PDB file of C-alpha atoms and ligand atoms in Angstrom:
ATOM      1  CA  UNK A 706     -21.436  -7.801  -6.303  1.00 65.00           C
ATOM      2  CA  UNK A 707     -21.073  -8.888  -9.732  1.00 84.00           C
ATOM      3  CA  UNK A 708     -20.629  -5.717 -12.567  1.00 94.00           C
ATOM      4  CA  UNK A 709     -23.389  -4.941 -14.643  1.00 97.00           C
ATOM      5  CA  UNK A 710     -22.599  -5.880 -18.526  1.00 97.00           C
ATOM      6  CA  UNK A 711     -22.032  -2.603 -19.440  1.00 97.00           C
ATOM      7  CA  UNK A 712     -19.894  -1.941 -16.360  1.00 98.00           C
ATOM      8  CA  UNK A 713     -18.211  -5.418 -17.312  1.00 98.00           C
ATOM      9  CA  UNK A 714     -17.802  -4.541 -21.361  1.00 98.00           C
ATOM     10  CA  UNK A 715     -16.238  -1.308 -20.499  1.00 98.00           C
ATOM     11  CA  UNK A 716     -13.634  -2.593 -17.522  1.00 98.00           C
ATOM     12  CA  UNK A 717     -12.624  -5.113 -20.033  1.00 98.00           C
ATOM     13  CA  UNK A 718     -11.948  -2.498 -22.516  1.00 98.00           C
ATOM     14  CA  UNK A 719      -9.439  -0.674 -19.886  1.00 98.00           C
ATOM     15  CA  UNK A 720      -7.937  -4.276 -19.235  1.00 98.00           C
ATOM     16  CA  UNK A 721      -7.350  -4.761 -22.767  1.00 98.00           C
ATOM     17  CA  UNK A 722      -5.090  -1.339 -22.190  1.00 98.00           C
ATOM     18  CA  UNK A 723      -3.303  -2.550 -19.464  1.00 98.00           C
ATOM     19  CA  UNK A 724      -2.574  -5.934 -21.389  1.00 98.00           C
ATOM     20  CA  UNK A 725      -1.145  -3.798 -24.186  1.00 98.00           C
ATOM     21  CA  UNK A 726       0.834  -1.479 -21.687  1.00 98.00           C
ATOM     22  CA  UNK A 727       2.650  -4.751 -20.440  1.00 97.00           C
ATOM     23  CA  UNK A 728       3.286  -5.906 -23.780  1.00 97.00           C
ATOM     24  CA  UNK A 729       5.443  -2.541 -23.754  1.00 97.00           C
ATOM     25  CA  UNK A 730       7.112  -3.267 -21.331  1.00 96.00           C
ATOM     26  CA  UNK A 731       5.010  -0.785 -18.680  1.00 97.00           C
ATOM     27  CA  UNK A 732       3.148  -0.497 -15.732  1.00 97.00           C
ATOM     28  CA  UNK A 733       0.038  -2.635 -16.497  1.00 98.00           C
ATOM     29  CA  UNK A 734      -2.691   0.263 -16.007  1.00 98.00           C
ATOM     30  CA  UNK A 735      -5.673   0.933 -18.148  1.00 98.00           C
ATOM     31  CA  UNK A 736      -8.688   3.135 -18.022  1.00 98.00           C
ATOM     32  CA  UNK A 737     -11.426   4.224 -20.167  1.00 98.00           C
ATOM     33  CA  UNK A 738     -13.337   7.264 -19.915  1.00 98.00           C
ATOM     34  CA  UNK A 739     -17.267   6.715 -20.572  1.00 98.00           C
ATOM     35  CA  UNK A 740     -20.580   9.037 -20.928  1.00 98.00           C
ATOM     36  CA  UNK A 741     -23.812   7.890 -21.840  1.00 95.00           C
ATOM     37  CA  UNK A 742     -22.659   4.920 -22.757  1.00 96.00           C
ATOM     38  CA  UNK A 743     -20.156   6.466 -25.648  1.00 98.00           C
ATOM     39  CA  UNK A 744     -16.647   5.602 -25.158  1.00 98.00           C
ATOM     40  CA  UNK A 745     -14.680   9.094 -24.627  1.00 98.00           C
ATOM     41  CA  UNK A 746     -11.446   7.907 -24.525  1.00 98.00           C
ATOM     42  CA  UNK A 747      -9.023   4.617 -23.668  1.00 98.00           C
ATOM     43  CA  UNK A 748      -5.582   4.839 -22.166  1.00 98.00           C
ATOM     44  CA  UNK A 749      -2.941   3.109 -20.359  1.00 98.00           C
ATOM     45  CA  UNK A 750       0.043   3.951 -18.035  1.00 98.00           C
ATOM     46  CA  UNK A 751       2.861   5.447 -20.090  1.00 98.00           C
ATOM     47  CA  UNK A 752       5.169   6.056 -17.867  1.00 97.00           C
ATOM     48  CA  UNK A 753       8.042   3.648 -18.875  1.00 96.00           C
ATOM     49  CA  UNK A 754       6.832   4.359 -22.755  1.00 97.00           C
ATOM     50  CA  UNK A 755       6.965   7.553 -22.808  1.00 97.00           C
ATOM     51  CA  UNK A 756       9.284   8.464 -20.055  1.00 96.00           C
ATOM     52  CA  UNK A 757       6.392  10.765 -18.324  1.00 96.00           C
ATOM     53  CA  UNK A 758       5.954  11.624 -15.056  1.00 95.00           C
ATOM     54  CA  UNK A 759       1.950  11.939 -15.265  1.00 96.00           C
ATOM     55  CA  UNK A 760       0.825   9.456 -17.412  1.00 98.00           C
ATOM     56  CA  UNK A 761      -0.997   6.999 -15.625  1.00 98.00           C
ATOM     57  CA  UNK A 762      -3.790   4.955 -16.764  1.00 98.00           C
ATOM     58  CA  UNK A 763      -6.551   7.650 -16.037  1.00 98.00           C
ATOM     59  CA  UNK A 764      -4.702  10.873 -17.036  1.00 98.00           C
ATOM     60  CA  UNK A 765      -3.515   9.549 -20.537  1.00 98.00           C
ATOM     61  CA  UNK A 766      -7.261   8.409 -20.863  1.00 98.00           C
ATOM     62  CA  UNK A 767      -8.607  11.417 -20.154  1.00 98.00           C
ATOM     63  CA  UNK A 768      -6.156  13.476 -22.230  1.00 98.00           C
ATOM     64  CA  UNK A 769      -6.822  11.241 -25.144  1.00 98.00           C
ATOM     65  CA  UNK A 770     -10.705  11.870 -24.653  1.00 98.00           C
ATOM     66  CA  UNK A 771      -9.383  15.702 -24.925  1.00 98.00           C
ATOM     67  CA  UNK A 772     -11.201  19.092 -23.883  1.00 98.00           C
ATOM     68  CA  UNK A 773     -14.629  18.118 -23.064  1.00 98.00           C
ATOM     69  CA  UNK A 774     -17.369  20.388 -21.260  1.00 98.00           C
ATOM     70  CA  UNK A 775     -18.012  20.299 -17.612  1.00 98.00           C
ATOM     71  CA  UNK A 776     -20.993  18.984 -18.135  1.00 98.00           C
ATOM     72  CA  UNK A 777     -19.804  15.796 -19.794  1.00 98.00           C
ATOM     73  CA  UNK A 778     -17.145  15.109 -16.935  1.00 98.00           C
ATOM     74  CA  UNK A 779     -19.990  15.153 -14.438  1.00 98.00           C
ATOM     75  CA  UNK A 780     -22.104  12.404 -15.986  1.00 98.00           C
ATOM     76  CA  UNK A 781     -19.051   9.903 -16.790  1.00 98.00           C
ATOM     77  CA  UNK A 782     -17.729   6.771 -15.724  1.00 98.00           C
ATOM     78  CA  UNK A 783     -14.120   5.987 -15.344  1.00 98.00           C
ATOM     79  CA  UNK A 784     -13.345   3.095 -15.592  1.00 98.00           C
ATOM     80  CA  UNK A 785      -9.647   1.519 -14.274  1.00 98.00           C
ATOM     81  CA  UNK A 786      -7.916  -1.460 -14.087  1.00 98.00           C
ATOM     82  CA  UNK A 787      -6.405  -0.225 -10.281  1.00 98.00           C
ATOM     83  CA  UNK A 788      -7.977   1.721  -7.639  1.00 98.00           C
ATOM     84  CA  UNK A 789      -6.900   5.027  -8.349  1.00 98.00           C
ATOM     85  CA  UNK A 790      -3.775   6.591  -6.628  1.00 97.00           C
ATOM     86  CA  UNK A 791      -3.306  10.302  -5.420  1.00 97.00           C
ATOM     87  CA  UNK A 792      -2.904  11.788  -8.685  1.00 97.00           C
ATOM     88  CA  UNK A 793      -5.992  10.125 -10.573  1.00 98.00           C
ATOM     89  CA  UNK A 794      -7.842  10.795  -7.497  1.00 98.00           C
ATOM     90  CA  UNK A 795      -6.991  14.188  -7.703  1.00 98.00           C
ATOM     91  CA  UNK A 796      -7.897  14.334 -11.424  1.00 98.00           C
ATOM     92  CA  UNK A 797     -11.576  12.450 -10.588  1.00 98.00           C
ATOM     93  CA  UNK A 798     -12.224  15.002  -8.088  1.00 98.00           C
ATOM     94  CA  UNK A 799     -11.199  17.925 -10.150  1.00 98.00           C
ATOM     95  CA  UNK A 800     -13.939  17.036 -13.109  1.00 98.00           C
ATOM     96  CA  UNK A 801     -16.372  15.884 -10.396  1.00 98.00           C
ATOM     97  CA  UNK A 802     -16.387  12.752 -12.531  1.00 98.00           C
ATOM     98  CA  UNK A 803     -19.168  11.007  -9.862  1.00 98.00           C
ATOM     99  CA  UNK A 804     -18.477   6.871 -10.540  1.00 98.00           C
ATOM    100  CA  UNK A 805     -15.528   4.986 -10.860  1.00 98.00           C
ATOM    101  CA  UNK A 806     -15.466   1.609 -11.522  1.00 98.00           C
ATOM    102  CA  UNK A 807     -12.184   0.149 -10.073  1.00 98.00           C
ATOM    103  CA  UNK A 808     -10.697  -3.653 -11.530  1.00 98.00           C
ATOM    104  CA  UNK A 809      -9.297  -4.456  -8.258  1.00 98.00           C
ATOM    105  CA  UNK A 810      -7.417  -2.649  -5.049  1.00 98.00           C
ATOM    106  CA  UNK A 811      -5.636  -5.921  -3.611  1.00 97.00           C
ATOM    107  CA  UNK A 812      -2.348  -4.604  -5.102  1.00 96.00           C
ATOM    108  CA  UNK A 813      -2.643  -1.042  -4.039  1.00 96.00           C
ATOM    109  CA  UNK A 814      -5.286   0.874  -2.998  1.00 97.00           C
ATOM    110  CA  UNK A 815      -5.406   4.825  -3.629  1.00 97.00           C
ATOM    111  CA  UNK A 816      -7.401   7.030  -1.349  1.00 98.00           C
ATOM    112  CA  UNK A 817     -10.282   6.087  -2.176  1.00 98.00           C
ATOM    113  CA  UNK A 818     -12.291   6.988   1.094  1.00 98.00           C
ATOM    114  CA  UNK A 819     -11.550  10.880   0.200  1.00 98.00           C
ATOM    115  CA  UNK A 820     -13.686   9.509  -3.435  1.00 98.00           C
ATOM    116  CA  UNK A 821     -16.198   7.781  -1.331  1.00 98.00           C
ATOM    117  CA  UNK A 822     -16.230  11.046   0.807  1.00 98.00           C
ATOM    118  CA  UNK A 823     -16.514  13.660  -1.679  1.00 98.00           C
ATOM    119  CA  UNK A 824     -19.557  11.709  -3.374  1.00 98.00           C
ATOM    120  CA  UNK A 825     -17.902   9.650  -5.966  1.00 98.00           C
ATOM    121  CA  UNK A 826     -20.011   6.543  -6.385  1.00 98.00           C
ATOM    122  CA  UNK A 827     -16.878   3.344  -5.952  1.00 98.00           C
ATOM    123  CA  UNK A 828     -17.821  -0.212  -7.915  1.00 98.00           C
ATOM    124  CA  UNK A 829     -15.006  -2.643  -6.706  1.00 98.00           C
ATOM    125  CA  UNK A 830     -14.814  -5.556  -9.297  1.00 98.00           C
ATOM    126  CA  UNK A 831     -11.825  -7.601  -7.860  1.00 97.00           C
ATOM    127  CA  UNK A 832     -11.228  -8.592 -11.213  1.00 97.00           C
ATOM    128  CA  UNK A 833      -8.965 -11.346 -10.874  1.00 97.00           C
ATOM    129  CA  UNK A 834      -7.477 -10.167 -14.246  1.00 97.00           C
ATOM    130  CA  UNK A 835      -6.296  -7.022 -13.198  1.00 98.00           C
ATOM    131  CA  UNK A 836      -4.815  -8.372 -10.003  1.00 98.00           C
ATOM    132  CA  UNK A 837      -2.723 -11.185 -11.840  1.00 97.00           C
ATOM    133  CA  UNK A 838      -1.415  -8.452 -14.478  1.00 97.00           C
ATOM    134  CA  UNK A 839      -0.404  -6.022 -11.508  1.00 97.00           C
ATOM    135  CA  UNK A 840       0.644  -8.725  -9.349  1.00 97.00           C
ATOM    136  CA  UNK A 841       3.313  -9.788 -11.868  1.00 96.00           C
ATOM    137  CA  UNK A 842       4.490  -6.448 -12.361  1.00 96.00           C
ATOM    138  CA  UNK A 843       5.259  -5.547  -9.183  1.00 95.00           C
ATOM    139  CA  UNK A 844       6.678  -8.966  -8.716  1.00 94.00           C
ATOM    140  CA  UNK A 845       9.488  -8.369 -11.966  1.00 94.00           C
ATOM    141  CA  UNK A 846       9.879  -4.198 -11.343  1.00 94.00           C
ATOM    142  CA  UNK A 847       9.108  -3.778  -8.239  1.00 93.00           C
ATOM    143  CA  UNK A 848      11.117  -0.271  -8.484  1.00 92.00           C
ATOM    144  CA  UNK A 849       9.260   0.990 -11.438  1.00 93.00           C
ATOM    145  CA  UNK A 850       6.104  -0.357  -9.739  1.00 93.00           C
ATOM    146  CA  UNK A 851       7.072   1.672  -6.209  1.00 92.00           C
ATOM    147  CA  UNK A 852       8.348   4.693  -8.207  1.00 91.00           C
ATOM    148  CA  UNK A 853       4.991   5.527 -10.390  1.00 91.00           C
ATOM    149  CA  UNK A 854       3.363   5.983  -7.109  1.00 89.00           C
ATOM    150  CA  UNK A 855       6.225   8.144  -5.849  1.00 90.00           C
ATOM    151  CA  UNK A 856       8.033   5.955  -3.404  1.00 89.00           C
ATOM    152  CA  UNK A 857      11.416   5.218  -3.361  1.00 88.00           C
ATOM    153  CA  UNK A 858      11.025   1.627  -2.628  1.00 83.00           C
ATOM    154  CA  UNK A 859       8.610  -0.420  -1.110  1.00 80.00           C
ATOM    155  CA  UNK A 860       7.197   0.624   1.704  1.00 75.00           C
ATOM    156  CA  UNK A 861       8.397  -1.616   5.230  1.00 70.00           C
TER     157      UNK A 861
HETATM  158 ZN1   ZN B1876      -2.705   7.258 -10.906  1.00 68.74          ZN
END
C-alpha cells in the first residue's frame, strides 16, 4: 500500500538522515520522531560516529527530541528507515509510541510481531531507497553492520 504524503514527507526526512549517516562513514539508519504533524526530533545511527553503543537511528532521534510528556509519546509516529531491532523495539514499547512507519525490512527485520502484538500500528513502505542504502552497507562492513545488532558475525 502506497504511504500517505505525510507518511511519505516524513520517511523521506529520516532517509535524508540515513544518507547523511553514510556520508560519515556509518550505519545508514535514520528516524524521525513526529506528533501532530510537528517534527519532534531527526536522528541517525551514530554508532561508528560517535563510538556509542546505543545510538541507533531511533534512540538518537528520540534523545534529540528530548524529555517530552507521556502524553506526547503516545500520540507519535516514528518514523525509520529499517524495521526496528530489539533495542528500538524496546524503546517504542517503553513510550507506548502506537505507529511506526518502517522504510523497508528486506535487510533485517526486528521483532516486529511483539510491535504488532502489543498494539503498535506497523506501515511497511519497502522503500527501495532505504533498502539500496542498507544493502550497500552491509555489503562493504558487513562486521559493523552484524555488530550494531549484537552479533558477532553474520548469522549461518
Ligand atoms: Zn535499533
Amino acid at each position: 500500500m502506497p504511504l500517505s504524503a505525510e507518511d511519505q514527507h516524513w520517511l523521506e526526512v529520516a532517509r535524508e538522515q540515513a544518507e547523511l549517516g553514510a556520508a560519515e562513514g556509518g550505519v545508514p539508519v535514520g528516524a524521525a520522531l513526529v506528533a501532530g504533524g510537528e517534527l519532534l526530533g531527526v536522528g541517525r545511527n551514530r554508532r561508528v560516529q560517535d563510538g556509542s553503543a546505543i545510538r541507533h537511528g531511533e534512540t538518537d532521534a528520540v534523545e534529540r527530541a528530548g524529555r517530552q510528556p507521556a502524553a506526547v509519546y503516545r500520540r507519535a509516529t516514528l518514523y525509520t528507515t529499517l524495521s526496528p531491532c530489539d533495542l528500538c523495539t524496546g524503546l517504542t514499547l517503553l513510550y507506548r509510541i502506537p505507529r511506526v512507519v518502517i522504510g523497508e525490512n528486506r535487510t533485517f527485520r526486528g521483532p516486529e510481531q511483539l510491535l504488532a502484538d502489543r498494539g503498535v500500528e506497523l506501515v511497511v513502505a519497502d522503500d527501495e531507497a532505504c533498502a539500496a542504502l542498507m544493502s550497500s552497507f552491509i555489503t562493504r562492513r558487513p562486521d559493523v553492520w552484524w555488530e550494531d545488532v549484537g552479533e558477532p558475525g553474520a548469522p549461518s
